[in-house]
Amino acid sequence: MSNQKQHQPTYIDDRFPGPDPYAPLADLPPLEVTSASFNDGDELPAAQCGDSISPQLSWEKGPEGTKTYAVTCFDPDAPTASGFWHWAVFNIPADVTSLALNAGDEELTGLPEGAAALKGDSGSRGYYGAQPPEGHGPHRYLYAVHSVDDELDIDDSETATKLGFNLNFNATARGIIWGWTEN
């Protein structure tokens, strides 16, 4: 039995059809994540949807030994067998504990030096806003921040799924803030 704190994710809700994508992954200590753009569990503002403006995100400092952070946005309710990756950024330096509004612009000019971004399922390296198919029902958008004990050596031609795989084995803490929307 793990001595880590067990907690029920706030994003588990009967309104949403998809699974808990973090359930089969390593149970990690929690990392508090907040946003000036929306509150945990709120409907996402229009800017984080069709406008594709990444939200402002802040997180508490990771555990001792944190070398980098990774930030992802994932929709587990997408009508696919594998969800939909909206954003995947890694190797954010350990002294950075926030990303400004629109840090995930298409040119990646808002990311801190040293950070790398992978293409999401939209084909963009920038943040791709929440856009569930019309009539499909509400979708969750899980913004996860992982503290990582090293720089990750992932080629920029790899997928967000490959980042997720590496985070499962290298992350030391994880925090999630989530919002939802429906078309």
Coordinates of N, CA and C in Angstrom, one line a residue:
M1 N 0.8 -1.2 0.0 CA 0.0 0.0 0.0 C 0.9 1.2 0.0
S2 N 0.5 2.2 -0.8 CA 1.3 3.4 -1.0 C 1.1 4.3 0.2
N3 N 2.2 5.0 0.6 CA 2.0 6.0 1.7 C 1.7 7.4 1.2
Q4 N 1.6 7.5 -0.1 CA 1.2 8.7 -0.7 C -0.2 9.1 -0.5
K5 N -0.5 10.4 -0.4 CA -1.9 10.8 -0.1 C -2.8 10.4 -1.3
Q6 N -3.9 9.7 -1.0 CA -4.9 9.3 -2.0 C -5.9 10.4 -2.0
H7 N -6.4 10.8 -3.2 CA -7.4 11.8 -3.3 C -8.3 11.6 -4.5
Q8 N -9.5 12.0 -4.4 CA -10.5 11.8 -5.5 C -10.4 13.0 -6.4
P9 N -10.1 12.9 -7.7 CA -10.0 14.0 -8.6 C -11.3 14.7 -8.7
T10 N -11.2 16.1 -8.8 CA -12.5 16.8 -8.9 C -13.1 16.7 -10.3
Y11 N -12.4 16.3 -11.3 CA -12.9 16.2 -12.6 C -13.7 14.9 -12.9
I12 N -13.9 14.1 -11.9 CA -14.7 12.9 -12.1 C -16.1 13.3 -11.8
D13 N -17.0 13.2 -12.9 CA -18.3 13.8 -12.9 C -19.2 13.0 -13.9
D14 N -20.3 12.6 -13.5 CA -21.2 11.8 -14.3 C -21.7 12.5 -15.6
R15 N -21.5 13.8 -15.6 CA -21.9 14.6 -16.9 C -21.0 14.3 -18.1
F16 N -19.9 13.7 -17.8 CA -18.9 13.5 -18.9 C -18.7 12.1 -19.2
P17 N -18.6 11.7 -20.5 CA -18.6 10.3 -20.9 C -17.3 9.6 -20.8
G18 N -16.2 10.4 -20.8 CA -14.8 9.8 -20.9 C -14.3 9.3 -19.6
P19 N -13.3 8.5 -19.6 CA -12.7 7.9 -18.4 C -11.8 8.9 -17.7
D20 N -11.3 8.5 -16.5 CA -10.3 9.3 -15.8 C -8.9 8.9 -16.5
P21 N -8.3 9.7 -17.3 CA -7.1 9.3 -18.0 C -5.9 9.1 -17.1
Y22 N -6.0 9.6 -15.9 CA -4.9 9.5 -15.0 C -5.0 8.3 -14.0
A23 N -6.1 7.6 -14.0 CA -6.3 6.5 -13.1 C -5.3 5.4 -13.3
P24 N -4.9 5.0 -14.5 CA -3.9 3.9 -14.6 C -2.5 4.3 -14.5
L25 N -2.2 5.6 -14.3 CA -0.9 6.1 -14.2 C -0.3 6.1 -12.7
A26 N 0.9 6.3 -12.6 CA 1.6 6.3 -11.3 C 0.8 7.3 -10.4
D27 N 0.6 7.0 -9.2 CA -0.1 7.8 -8.2 C 1.0 8.8 -7.7
L28 N 0.9 10.0 -7.9 CA 1.9 11.0 -7.5 C 1.4 12.0 -6.4
P29 N 2.3 12.5 -5.7 CA 1.9 13.6 -4.7 C 1.2 14.7 -5.5
P30 N 0.2 15.4 -4.8 CA -0.4 16.5 -5.5 C 0.4 17.7 -5.6
L31 N 0.2 18.5 -6.6 CA 0.8 19.8 -6.9 C -0.4 20.7 -7.1
E32 N -0.4 21.8 -6.3 CA -1.5 22.7 -6.5 C -1.4 23.6 -7.7
V33 N -2.4 23.6 -8.6 CA -2.4 24.4 -9.8 C -3.6 25.3 -9.7
T34 N -3.4 26.6 -10.1 CA -4.5 27.6 -10.1 C -4.4 28.3 -11.5
S35 N -5.5 29.1 -11.7 CA -5.5 29.9 -13.0 C -6.3 31.2 -12.7
A36 N -5.8 32.2 -13.2 CA -6.5 33.5 -13.2 C -7.5 33.5 -14.3
S37 N -7.5 32.6 -15.2 CA -8.4 32.5 -16.3 C -9.8 31.9 -16.0
F38 N -9.7 30.9 -15.1 CA -11.0 30.2 -14.7 C -10.7 29.4 -13.4
N39 N -11.8 29.1 -12.7 CA -11.7 28.3 -11.5 C -11.8 26.8 -11.8
D40 N -11.2 26.0 -10.9 CA -11.3 24.6 -11.1 C -12.8 24.1 -11.2
G41 N -13.1 23.4 -12.3 CA -14.4 22.9 -12.6 C -15.4 23.8 -13.2
D42 N -14.9 25.0 -13.5 CA -15.8 26.0 -14.2 C -15.9 25.8 -15.7
E43 N -17.0 26.4 -16.3 CA -17.1 26.4 -17.7 C -15.9 27.3 -18.2
L44 N -15.2 26.9 -19.3 CA -14.1 27.7 -19.8 C -14.6 28.9 -20.5
P45 N -13.8 30.0 -20.3 CA -14.1 31.3 -21.0 C -13.9 31.0 -22.5
A46 N -14.6 31.9 -23.4 CA -14.5 31.8 -24.8 C -13.0 31.8 -25.3
A47 N -12.2 32.6 -24.6 CA -10.8 32.7 -25.0 C -10.1 31.4 -25.0
Q48 N -10.4 30.5 -24.1 CA -9.7 29.2 -24.0 C -10.4 28.2 -24.9
C49 N -11.4 28.6 -25.6 CA -12.1 27.7 -26.6 C -11.7 28.0 -28.0
G50 N -12.6 28.5 -28.8 CA -12.4 28.7 -30.2 C -11.3 29.8 -30.5
D51 N -11.0 30.7 -29.5 CA -10.0 31.7 -29.7 C -8.6 31.1 -29.6
S52 N -8.4 29.9 -29.0 CA -7.2 29.2 -28.8 C -6.1 30.1 -28.1
I53 N -6.6 30.7 -27.0 CA -5.7 31.5 -26.1 C -5.4 30.6 -24.9
S54 N -4.2 30.2 -24.7 CA -3.9 29.3 -23.5 C -4.2 30.1 -22.2
P55 N -4.7 29.4 -21.2 CA -5.1 30.1 -20.0 C -3.8 30.4 -19.2
Q56 N -3.9 31.4 -18.3 CA -2.9 31.7 -17.3 C -2.9 30.5 -16.4
L57 N -1.7 30.0 -16.0 CA -1.6 28.9 -15.1 C -0.5 29.2 -14.1
S58 N -0.7 28.8 -12.8 CA 0.3 28.9 -11.8 C 0.3 27.6 -11.0
W59 N 1.5 27.3 -10.5 CA 1.6 26.1 -9.7 C 2.6 26.3 -8.6
E60 N 2.4 25.5 -7.5 CA 3.3 25.5 -6.4 C 4.6 24.9 -6.8
K61 N 5.6 25.3 -6.1 CA 7.0 24.7 -6.4 C 6.9 23.2 -6.2
G62 N 7.6 22.5 -7.1 CA 7.6 21.0 -7.0 C 8.5 20.5 -5.8
P63 N 8.5 19.2 -5.6 CA 9.3 18.7 -4.5 C 10.8 18.9 -4.7
E64 N 11.5 18.7 -3.7 CA 13.0 18.9 -3.8 C 13.5 17.9 -4.9
G65 N 14.4 18.4 -5.7 CA 14.9 17.7 -6.8 C 14.3 17.9 -8.1
T66 N 13.2 18.8 -8.1 CA 12.5 19.1 -9.4 C 13.5 19.9 -10.3
K67 N 13.6 19.4 -11.5 CA 14.5 20.1 -12.5 C 13.7 20.8 -13.6
T68 N 12.5 20.3 -13.9 CA 11.7 20.9 -14.9 C 10.2 20.7 -14.6
Y69 N 9.4 21.3 -15.4 CA 7.9 21.1 -15.4 C 7.4 20.8 -16.8
A70 N 6.3 20.1 -16.8 CA 5.6 19.9 -18.1 C 4.2 20.3 -17.9
V71 N 3.6 20.9 -18.9 CA 2.2 21.3 -18.9 C 1.5 20.7 -20.1
T72 N 0.3 20.1 -19.8 CA -0.4 19.5 -20.9 C -1.9 19.9 -20.8
C73 N -2.6 19.8 -21.9 CA -4.1 20.0 -21.8 C -4.6 18.8 -22.6
F74 N -5.6 18.1 -22.0 CA -6.1 16.8 -22.6 C -7.6 16.8 -22.5
D75 N -8.3 16.4 -23.5 CA -9.8 16.2 -23.5 C -10.0 14.7 -23.5
P76 N -10.4 14.1 -22.4 CA -10.7 12.7 -22.3 C -12.1 12.3 -22.9
D77 N -12.9 13.3 -23.2 CA -14.3 13.1 -23.7 C -14.4 13.2 -25.2
A78 N -13.3 13.4 -25.9 CA -13.3 13.5 -27.4 C -13.9 12.1 -27.9
P79 N -14.6 12.2 -29.1 CA -15.1 11.0 -29.7 C -14.1 10.2 -30.4
T80 N -13.0 9.8 -29.7 CA -12.0 8.9 -30.2 C -11.7 7.9 -29.1
A81 N -10.9 6.8 -29.4 CA -10.6 5.8 -28.4 C -9.4 6.3 -27.6
S82 N -8.8 7.5 -27.9 CA -7.6 7.9 -27.2 C -7.7 9.4 -26.8
G83 N -8.9 10.0 -26.7 CA -9.0 11.4 -26.3 C -8.4 12.3 -27.3
F84 N -8.1 13.6 -26.9 CA -7.5 14.6 -27.8 C -6.6 15.5 -27.0
W85 N -5.3 15.5 -27.5 CA -4.3 16.4 -26.8 C -4.4 17.8 -27.4
H86 N -4.6 18.8 -26.6 CA -4.7 20.2 -27.0 C -3.4 21.0 -26.8
W87 N -2.5 20.5 -26.0 CA -1.2 21.2 -25.7 C -0.3 20.3 -24.9
A88 N 1.0 20.4 -25.3 CA 2.0 19.6 -24.6 C 3.4 20.3 -24.6
V89 N 3.7 20.8 -23.4 CA 4.9 21.6 -23.2 C 5.8 20.9 -22.1
F90 N 7.1 20.9 -22.3 CA 7.9 20.2 -21.4 C 9.3 21.0 -21.3
N91 N 10.1 20.5 -20.3 CA 11.4 21.2 -20.0 C 11.2 22.6 -19.6
I92 N 10.1 23.0 -19.0 CA 10.0 24.3 -18.4 C 10.9 24.4 -17.2
P93 N 11.8 25.3 -17.1 CA 12.8 25.4 -16.0 C 12.2 25.4 -14.7
A94 N 12.9 24.8 -13.7 CA 12.3 24.6 -12.3 C 12.1 25.9 -11.6
D95 N 12.7 27.0 -12.0 CA 12.4 28.3 -11.4 C 11.2 29.0 -11.9
V96 N 10.5 28.4 -12.9 CA 9.3 29.0 -13.5 C 8.1 28.2 -12.8
T97 N 7.2 29.0 -12.2 CA 6.0 28.4 -11.6 C 4.7 29.0 -12.1
S98 N 4.8 29.6 -13.3 CA 3.6 30.1 -13.9 C 3.8 30.3 -15.4
L99 N 2.7 30.3 -16.2 CA 2.7 30.6 -17.6 C 1.6 31.7 -17.7
A100 N 2.0 32.8 -18.5 CA 1.1 33.9 -18.7 C 0.0 33.5 -19.7
L101 N -1.1 34.3 -19.6 CA -2.2 34.1 -20.6 C -1.6 34.2 -22.0
N102 N -1.9 33.2 -22.8 CA -1.5 33.1 -24.2 C 0.0 32.7 -24.4
A103 N 0.5 32.1 -23.4 CA 1.9 31.6 -23.5 C 2.0 30.6 -24.6
G104 N 0.9 29.9 -24.9 CA 0.9 28.9 -25.9 C 0.5 29.4 -27.3
D105 N 0.9 30.6 -27.6 CA 0.5 31.1 -28.9 C 1.2 30.3 -30.0
E106 N 0.8 30.4 -31.2 CA 1.2 29.6 -32.3 C 2.8 29.7 -32.5
E107 N 3.3 30.8 -32.2 CA 4.8 31.0 -32.4 C 5.6 30.6 -31.2
L108 N 4.9 30.3 -30.1 CA 5.5 29.8 -28.8 C 6.4 30.9 -28.2
T109 N 6.1 32.1 -28.5 CA 6.9 33.2 -28.0 C 6.7 33.4 -26.5
G110 N 5.6 32.9 -25.9 CA 5.3 33.1 -24.5 C 5.9 32.1 -23.6
L111 N 6.5 31.1 -24.2 CA 7.1 30.0 -23.4 C 8.5 30.4 -22.8
P112 N 8.8 30.0 -21.6 CA 10.1 30.3 -21.1 C 11.3 29.7 -21.9
E113 N 12.4 30.3 -21.8 CA 13.6 29.8 -22.5 C 13.9 28.4 -22.0
G114 N 14.2 27.5 -22.9 CA 14.4 26.1 -22.6 C 13.2 25.2 -22.7
A115 N 12.0 25.7 -22.7 CA 10.8 24.9 -22.8 C 10.7 24.4 -24.3
A116 N 10.1 23.3 -24.5 CA 9.8 22.7 -25.8 C 8.3 22.3 -25.9
A117 N 7.8 22.4 -27.1 CA 6.4 22.0 -27.3 C 6.3 21.0 -28.4
L118 N 5.4 20.0 -28.2 CA 5.1 19.0 -29.2 C 3.8 19.3 -29.9
K119 N 3.6 18.8 -31.1 CA 2.4 18.9 -31.8 C 1.3 18.2 -31.0
G120 N 0.2 18.8 -30.8 CA -1.0 18.2 -30.3 C -1.8 17.5 -31.4
D121 N -2.9 17.0 -31.1 CA -3.7 16.3 -32.1 C -4.3 17.2 -33.2
S122 N -4.2 18.5 -33.0 CA -4.6 19.4 -34.0 C -3.5 19.6 -35.1
G123 N -2.3 19.2 -34.8 CA -1.2 19.4 -35.6 C -0.4 20.7 -35.2
S124 N -0.8 21.4 -34.3 CA -0.2 22.6 -33.8 C 0.7 22.4 -32.6
R125 N 1.8 23.1 -32.5 CA 2.6 23.1 -31.3 C 2.0 24.1 -30.3
G126 N 1.3 25.0 -30.7 CA 0.7 26.0 -29.8 C -0.6 25.4 -29.2
Y127 N -1.2 26.1 -28.3 CA -2.4 25.7 -27.6 C -3.5 25.7 -28.6
Y128 N -4.3 24.6 -28.6 CA -5.5 24.5 -29.5 C -6.7 24.5 -28.6
G129 N -7.5 25.5 -28.7 CA -8.7 25.7 -27.9 C -9.7 24.6 -27.8
A130 N -10.5 24.6 -26.8 CA -11.5 23.6 -26.6 C -12.6 23.8 -27.6
Q131 N -12.9 22.7 -28.4 CA -13.9 22.8 -29.4 C -14.6 21.4 -29.6
P132 N -15.4 21.0 -28.6 CA -16.0 19.7 -28.8 C -17.0 19.8 -30.0
P133 N -17.2 18.6 -30.6 CA -18.2 18.6 -31.7 C -19.6 19.0 -31.3
E134 N -20.2 19.7 -32.1 CA -21.6 20.2 -31.8 C -22.5 19.0 -31.5
G135 N -23.2 19.1 -30.4 CA -24.2 18.0 -30.0 C -23.6 16.8 -29.3
H136 N -22.2 16.8 -29.1 CA -21.6 15.7 -28.5 C -21.7 15.7 -27.0
G137 N -22.1 16.8 -26.4 CA -22.3 16.9 -25.0 C -21.0 17.7 -24.4
P138 N -21.0 17.8 -23.1 CA -19.9 18.6 -22.5 C -18.6 17.8 -22.5
H139 N -17.5 18.5 -22.6 CA -16.2 17.9 -22.6 C -15.4 18.5 -21.5
R140 N -14.5 17.8 -20.8 CA -13.6 18.3 -19.9 C -12.2 18.6 -20.5
Y141 N -11.6 19.6 -20.0 CA -10.2 19.9 -20.5 C -9.3 19.9 -19.3
L142 N -8.4 19.0 -19.2 CA -7.6 18.8 -18.0 C -6.2 19.4 -18.3
Y143 N -5.9 20.5 -17.5 CA -4.7 21.1 -17.6 C -3.8 20.6 -16.5
A144 N -2.8 19.7 -16.9 CA -2.0 19.0 -15.9 C -0.6 19.7 -15.8
V145 N -0.1 19.9 -14.6 CA 1.3 20.3 -14.5 C 2.0 19.2 -13.7
H146 N 3.1 18.8 -14.3 CA 4.0 17.7 -13.7 C 5.3 18.3 -13.3
S147 N 5.8 18.0 -12.1 CA 7.2 18.3 -11.8 C 8.0 17.1 -12.2
V148 N 9.2 17.4 -12.8 CA 10.0 16.3 -13.3 C 11.4 16.4 -12.7
D149 N 12.0 15.2 -12.5 CA 13.3 15.2 -11.8 C 14.5 15.3 -12.8
D150 N 14.2 15.6 -14.0 CA 15.3 15.8 -15.0 C 14.8 16.5 -16.2
E151 N 15.6 16.9 -17.2 CA 15.2 17.3 -18.5 C 14.8 16.1 -19.2
L152 N 13.7 16.2 -20.0 CA 13.3 15.1 -20.8 C 13.9 15.2 -22.2
D153 N 14.4 14.1 -22.7 CA 15.1 14.0 -24.0 C 14.1 13.4 -25.0
I154 N 13.2 14.3 -25.5 CA 12.1 13.9 -26.4 C 12.3 14.7 -27.7
D155 N 12.4 14.1 -28.8 CA 12.6 14.8 -30.1 C 11.3 15.6 -30.4
D156 N 11.4 16.7 -31.0 CA 10.3 17.6 -31.2 C 9.4 17.0 -32.3
S157 N 9.7 15.9 -32.9 CA 8.8 15.3 -33.9 C 7.9 14.2 -33.2
E158 N 8.2 14.0 -31.9 CA 7.3 13.0 -31.2 C 6.0 13.6 -30.9
T159 N 5.1 12.7 -30.4 CA 3.7 13.1 -30.0 C 3.5 13.4 -28.6
A160 N 2.4 14.1 -28.3 CA 2.1 14.3 -26.9 C 1.9 13.0 -26.1
T161 N 1.5 12.0 -26.8 CA 1.4 10.7 -26.1 C 2.7 10.2 -25.6
K162 N 3.8 10.4 -26.4 CA 5.1 10.1 -26.0 C 5.5 10.9 -24.8
L163 N 5.2 12.1 -24.7 CA 5.4 12.9 -23.5 C 4.7 12.3 -22.3
G164 N 3.4 12.0 -22.5 CA 2.7 11.4 -21.4 C 3.3 10.1 -20.9
F165 N 3.8 9.3 -21.8 CA 4.5 8.1 -21.4 C 5.7 8.4 -20.6
N166 N 6.5 9.3 -21.0 CA 7.7 9.7 -20.3 C 7.4 10.3 -18.9
L167 N 6.3 11.1 -18.8 CA 5.9 11.7 -17.6 C 5.5 10.6 -16.6
N168 N 4.9 9.6 -17.0 CA 4.5 8.5 -16.1 C 5.7 7.9 -15.3
F169 N 6.9 7.9 -16.0 CA 8.1 7.4 -15.3 C 9.0 8.4 -14.7
N170 N 8.8 9.7 -15.0 CA 9.8 10.7 -14.6 C 9.2 11.8 -13.7
A171 N 7.9 11.9 -13.6 CA 7.2 12.9 -12.8 C 7.3 12.6 -11.4
T172 N 7.4 13.6 -10.5 CA 7.5 13.5 -9.1 C 6.3 14.0 -8.4
A173 N 5.5 14.8 -9.1 CA 4.2 15.3 -8.5 C 3.4 15.7 -9.7
R174 N 2.1 15.8 -9.5 CA 1.1 16.2 -10.6 C 0.0 17.0 -10.0
G175 N -0.4 18.0 -10.7 CA -1.6 18.8 -10.3 C -2.4 19.0 -11.5
I176 N -3.7 19.0 -11.3 CA -4.6 19.2 -12.4 C -5.7 20.3 -12.1
I177 N -5.9 21.2 -13.0 CA -7.0 22.1 -12.9 C -7.8 21.8 -14.2
W178 N -9.1 21.9 -14.1 CA -9.9 21.6 -15.3 C -11.1 22.5 -15.4
G179 N -11.5 22.6 -16.7 CA -12.7 23.3 -17.1 C -13.4 22.5 -18.1
W180 N -14.6 23.0 -18.5 CA -15.4 22.2 -19.4 C -16.1 23.2 -20.4
T181 N -16.5 22.7 -21.5 CA -17.4 23.5 -22.4 C -18.2 22.5 -23.2
E182 N -19.2 23.0 -23.9 CA -20.1 22.3 -24.8 C -20.6 23.1 -25.9
N183 N -20.7 22.5 -27.1 CA -21.2 23.2 -28.3 C -22.5 22.6 -28.7

